[in-house]
PDB file of C-alpha atoms in Angstrom:
ATOM      1  CA  MET A   1       0.000   0.000   0.000  1.00 47.00           C
ATOM      2  CA  ARG A   2       2.854   2.360   0.844  1.00 44.00           C
ATOM      3  CA  LYS A   3       4.424   1.792  -2.624  1.00 44.00           C
ATOM      4  CA  VAL A   4       1.120   2.567  -4.354  1.00 42.00           C
ATOM      5  CA  LEU A   5       0.777   5.871  -2.450  1.00 40.00           C
ATOM      6  CA  LEU A   6       4.378   6.768  -3.262  1.00 37.00           C
ATOM      7  CA  ILE A   7       3.856   6.130  -6.983  1.00 43.00           C
ATOM      8  CA  VAL A   8       0.588   8.121  -7.013  1.00 39.00           C
ATOM      9  CA  GLY A   9       2.326  10.978  -5.182  1.00 44.00           C
ATOM     10  CA  LEU A  10       5.173  11.065  -7.720  1.00 36.00           C
ATOM     11  CA  VAL A  11       2.769  11.040 -10.676  1.00 40.00           C
ATOM     12  CA  VAL A  12       0.845  13.971  -9.185  1.00 40.00           C
ATOM     13  CA  ALA A  13       4.053  15.871  -8.397  1.00 40.00           C
ATOM     14  CA  PHE A  14       5.217  15.641 -12.026  1.00 40.00           C
ATOM     15  CA  ALA A  15       1.772  16.141 -13.591  1.00 43.00           C
ATOM     16  CA  VAL A  16       0.882  19.405 -11.819  1.00 39.00           C
ATOM     17  CA  PRO A  17       3.713  21.558 -13.327  1.00 42.00           C
ATOM     18  CA  ALA A  18       3.076  20.121 -16.818  1.00 42.00           C
ATOM     19  CA  ALA A  19      -0.643  20.836 -16.494  1.00 44.00           C
ATOM     20  CA  ALA A  20       0.057  24.387 -15.350  1.00 42.00           C
ATOM     21  CA  HIS A  21       2.226  25.054 -18.429  1.00 42.00           C
ATOM     22  CA  ALA A  22      -0.329  23.444 -20.733  1.00 42.00           C
ATOM     23  CA  ALA A  23      -3.087  25.585 -19.232  1.00 43.00           C
ATOM     24  CA  ALA A  24      -0.999  28.690 -19.926  1.00 45.00           C
ATOM     25  CA  GLY A  25      -0.612  27.625 -23.566  1.00 47.00           C
ATOM     26  CA  GLN A  26       3.104  26.937 -23.197  1.00 43.00           C
ATOM     27  CA  PRO A  27       4.975  23.663 -23.632  1.00 42.00           C
ATOM     28  CA  PRO A  28       6.644  22.389 -20.465  1.00 43.00           C
ATOM     29  CA  ARG A  29      10.207  23.678 -20.025  1.00 40.00           C
ATOM     30  CA  PRO A  30      12.974  21.108 -20.313  1.00 39.00           C
ATOM     31  CA  SER A  31      14.601  20.081 -17.055  1.00 37.00           C
ATOM     32  CA  VAL A  32      18.126  20.713 -18.358  1.00 37.00           C
ATOM     33  CA  ASP A  33      20.005  23.901 -19.143  1.00 39.00           C
ATOM     34  CA  CYS A  34      20.874  23.556 -22.819  1.00 39.00           C
ATOM     35  CA  GLY A  35      21.538  27.150 -23.831  1.00 40.00           C
ATOM     36  CA  GLY A  36      20.454  28.546 -27.193  1.00 40.00           C
ATOM     37  CA  SER A  37      19.695  25.135 -28.673  1.00 40.00           C
ATOM     38  CA  CYS A  38      16.537  24.916 -26.518  1.00 39.00           C
ATOM     39  CA  GLU A  39      15.296  28.291 -27.701  1.00 39.00           C
ATOM     40  CA  GLY A  40      15.940  27.527 -31.359  1.00 39.00           C
ATOM     41  CA  GLY A  41      19.180  29.528 -31.477  1.00 45.00           C
ATOM     42  CA  GLY A  42      22.619  28.430 -32.580  1.00 57.00           C
ATOM     43  CA  GLY A  43      23.225  26.391 -29.473  1.00 77.00           C
ATOM     44  CA  GLY A  44      26.273  26.253 -27.294  1.00 92.00           C
ATOM     45  CA  SER A  45      27.391  28.054 -24.193  1.00 94.00           C
ATOM     46  CA  SER A  46      27.531  31.764 -23.482  1.00 96.00           C
ATOM     47  CA  GLY A  47      29.771  33.467 -20.949  1.00 96.00           C
ATOM     48  CA  CYS A  48      33.424  34.100 -20.172  1.00 97.00           C
ATOM     49  CA  TRP A  49      36.023  31.718 -18.761  1.00 97.00           C
ATOM     50  CA  GLN A  50      39.666  31.495 -17.731  1.00 97.00           C
ATOM     51  CA  GLU A  51      41.759  28.340 -17.700  1.00 97.00           C
ATOM     52  CA  THR A  52      45.389  27.402 -17.037  1.00 97.00           C
ATOM     53  CA  TRP A  53      47.237  24.808 -19.129  1.00 96.00           C
ATOM     54  CA  ARG A  54      50.492  23.488 -17.675  1.00 95.00           C
ATOM     55  CA  GLN A  55      53.305  21.109 -18.346  1.00 94.00           C
ATOM     56  CA  ASP A  56      55.859  19.925 -15.782  1.00 94.00           C
ATOM     57  CA  ARG A  57      59.199  18.322 -16.617  1.00 90.00           C
ATOM     58  CA  GLY A  58      62.245  17.128 -14.753  1.00 89.00           C
ATOM     59  CA  PHE A  59      62.863  16.251 -11.115  1.00 88.00           C
ATOM     60  CA  ASP A  60      62.077  18.414  -8.081  1.00 87.00           C
ATOM     61  CA  TYR A  61      65.105  20.292  -6.663  1.00 85.00           C
ATOM     62  CA  PHE A  62      67.339  19.179  -9.562  1.00 87.00           C
ATOM     63  CA  ASN A  63      65.895  20.323 -12.901  1.00 87.00           C
ATOM     64  CA  HIS A  64      62.130  20.860 -12.484  1.00 92.00           C
ATOM     65  CA  ILE A  65      60.330  23.112 -15.005  1.00 94.00           C
ATOM     66  CA  HIS A  66      56.725  24.244 -14.613  1.00 95.00           C
ATOM     67  CA  HIS A  67      55.643  25.788 -17.959  1.00 96.00           C
ATOM     68  CA  TYR A  68      52.139  27.286 -18.091  1.00 97.00           C
ATOM     69  CA  VAL A  69      49.703  29.403 -20.097  1.00 97.00           C
ATOM     70  CA  VAL A  70      46.631  31.239 -18.809  1.00 97.00           C
ATOM     71  CA  ALA A  71      43.937  32.028 -21.401  1.00 96.00           C
ATOM     72  CA  GLN A  72      40.664  33.930 -21.165  1.00 97.00           C
ATOM     73  CA  TRP A  73      37.807  33.718 -23.656  1.00 97.00           C
ATOM     74  CA  CYS A  74      34.160  34.580 -24.107  1.00 97.00           C
ATOM     75  CA  LYS A  75      31.480  32.789 -26.123  1.00 97.00           C
ATOM     76  CA  SER A  76      28.013  33.734 -27.299  1.00 97.00           C
ATOM     77  CA  ASN A  77      25.814  30.771 -28.261  1.00 96.00           C
ATOM     78  CA  GLY A  78      28.927  28.636 -28.728  1.00 96.00           C
ATOM     79  CA  THR A  79      30.844  31.141 -30.910  1.00 96.00           C
ATOM     80  CA  ILE A  80      34.050  32.640 -29.502  1.00 97.00           C
ATOM     81  CA  THR A  81      33.760  36.426 -29.312  1.00 97.00           C
ATOM     82  CA  SER A  82      37.146  37.073 -27.652  1.00 96.00           C
ATOM     83  CA  PHE A  83      40.270  35.054 -26.869  1.00 96.00           C
ATOM     84  CA  ALA A  84      43.500  36.136 -25.195  1.00 96.00           C
ATOM     85  CA  ILE A  85      46.578  34.462 -23.745  1.00 96.00           C
ATOM     86  CA  VAL A  86      46.905  36.622 -20.637  1.00 96.00           C
ATOM     87  CA  GLU A  87      49.954  34.946 -19.101  1.00 97.00           C
ATOM     88  CA  HIS A  88      52.708  32.679 -20.391  1.00 97.00           C
ATOM     89  CA  SER A  89      55.519  31.842 -17.996  1.00 97.00           C
ATOM     90  CA  CYS A  90      57.862  29.244 -16.439  1.00 96.00           C
ATOM     91  CA  ASP A  91      58.846  28.447 -12.868  1.00 94.00           C
ATOM     92  CA  THR A  92      61.915  26.347 -12.103  1.00 94.00           C
ATOM     93  CA  SER A  93      63.693  24.632  -9.246  1.00 92.00           C
ATOM     94  CA  GLY A  94      67.220  23.302  -9.231  1.00 90.00           C
ATOM     95  CA  PHE A  95      69.929  23.855 -11.799  1.00 88.00           C
ATOM     96  CA  VAL A  96      67.765  24.842 -14.741  1.00 90.00           C
ATOM     97  CA  SER A  97      66.528  28.028 -16.364  1.00 91.00           C
ATOM     98  CA  CYS A  98      63.401  28.666 -18.397  1.00 93.00           C
ATOM     99  CA  THR A  99      62.384  31.619 -20.541  1.00 94.00           C
ATOM    100  CA  PRO A 100      58.927  31.741 -22.139  1.00 96.00           C
ATOM    101  CA  GLY A 101      58.957  32.007 -25.899  1.00 95.00           C
ATOM    102  CA  PRO A 102      56.041  32.517 -28.269  1.00 95.00           C
ATOM    103  CA  ALA A 103      52.499  31.325 -27.561  1.00 95.00           C
ATOM    104  CA  PHE A 104      50.118  31.504 -30.504  1.00 94.00           C
ATOM    105  CA  LEU A 105      46.879  30.238 -32.043  1.00 94.00           C
ATOM    106  CA  THR A 106      47.143  27.239 -34.337  1.00 96.00           C
ATOM    107  CA  GLY A 107      43.431  26.977 -35.193  1.00 96.00           C
ATOM    108  CA  GLY A 108      39.984  28.429 -34.579  1.00 96.00           C
ATOM    109  CA  GLY A 109      39.678  31.641 -32.585  1.00 96.00           C
ATOM    110  CA  VAL A 110      37.272  34.565 -32.681  1.00 96.00           C
ATOM    111  CA  GLY A 111      34.288  33.747 -34.866  1.00 96.00           C
ATOM    112  CA  TRP A 112      34.791  30.004 -34.416  1.00 96.00           C
ATOM    113  CA  GLY A 113      33.478  27.658 -31.741  1.00 95.00           C
ATOM    114  CA  TRP A 114      36.919  26.300 -30.805  1.00 96.00           C
ATOM    115  CA  VAL A 115      40.581  27.228 -30.314  1.00 96.00           C
ATOM    116  CA  THR A 116      43.867  25.367 -30.467  1.00 96.00           C
ATOM    117  CA  PHE A 117      47.164  26.966 -29.453  1.00 96.00           C
ATOM    118  CA  GLU A 118      50.811  26.161 -28.892  1.00 96.00           C
ATOM    119  CA  ALA A 119      53.239  27.504 -26.266  1.00 96.00           C
ATOM    120  CA  HIS A 120      57.053  27.409 -26.427  1.00 96.00           C
ATOM    121  CA  ALA A 121      59.736  27.988 -23.784  1.00 95.00           C
ATOM    122  CA  ASN A 122      63.537  27.935 -23.946  1.00 94.00           C
ATOM    123  CA  VAL A 123      65.087  25.667 -21.296  1.00 91.00           C
ATOM    124  CA  GLY A 124      68.733  25.301 -20.274  1.00 88.00           C
ATOM    125  CA  ILE A 125      70.761  23.798 -17.444  1.00 83.00           C
ATOM    126  CA  THR A 126      72.679  26.292 -15.324  1.00 78.00           C
ATOM    127  CA  VAL A 127      75.187  24.214 -13.274  1.00 74.00           C
ATOM    128  CA  PRO A 128      77.352  22.260 -14.029  1.00 65.00           C
ATOM    129  CA  LYS A 129      77.975  23.241 -17.613  1.00 61.00           C
ATOM    130  CA  ALA A 130      79.489  19.800 -18.349  1.00 58.00           C
ATOM    131  CA  LEU A 131      75.968  18.351 -18.195  1.00 63.00           C
ATOM    132  CA  GLY A 132      74.592  21.324 -20.096  1.00 63.00           C
ATOM    133  CA  TYR A 133      71.672  21.074 -22.417  1.00 69.00           C
ATOM    134  CA  ASN A 134      69.333  23.445 -24.151  1.00 77.00           C
ATOM    135  CA  LEU A 135      65.920  22.547 -25.451  1.00 82.00           C
ATOM    136  CA  THR A 136      62.586  24.020 -26.342  1.00 86.00           C
ATOM    137  CA  ASP A 137      59.625  22.932 -24.262  1.00 87.00           C
ATOM    138  CA  VAL A 138      56.449  22.883 -26.374  1.00 90.00           C
ATOM    139  CA  PHE A 139      52.894  21.996 -25.442  1.00 87.00           C
ATOM    140  CA  SER A 140      49.475  22.440 -27.000  1.00 91.00           C
ATOM    141  CA  GLY A 141      46.100  23.380 -25.567  1.00 92.00           C
ATOM    142  CA  SER A 142      42.561  23.587 -26.872  1.00 93.00           C
ATOM    143  CA  ILE A 143      39.083  24.900 -26.121  1.00 92.00           C
ATOM    144  CA  ALA A 144      36.392  22.517 -27.273  1.00 92.00           C
ATOM    145  CA  PRO A 145      33.330  23.538 -29.291  1.00 92.00           C
ATOM    146  CA  GLY A 146      30.092  24.045 -27.422  1.00 85.00           C
TER     147      GLY A 146
END
């Protein structure tokens, strides 16, 4: 008996809001937030975001490199309206140096729904020179469509 009352209660709880919308001449609203695609627009998210992409290499206290990029972007109905790399830097520990190089778009961008980019940094060992090396640290990042 308790199960029957529970089922009847749930049916009533879901039927009342749908009946209220139908009485007002409106279809029931979906229970998910789906942006412009629900209203017949282009679909996709709207708003502004910031994210950090990072890459770590080496060993702590010996030759550790923390290379990172901070990007900010805005979208309207899934289309990017602004994109900027606001910080590109390196932190190190140990006997290594790091200097940020170029960071640039490799695809998409303003007017598109997505972005891909690449960031470079110049890395070298500082002590002892006998073990010296120089290299370029490169990593890629992306912002997905939607």
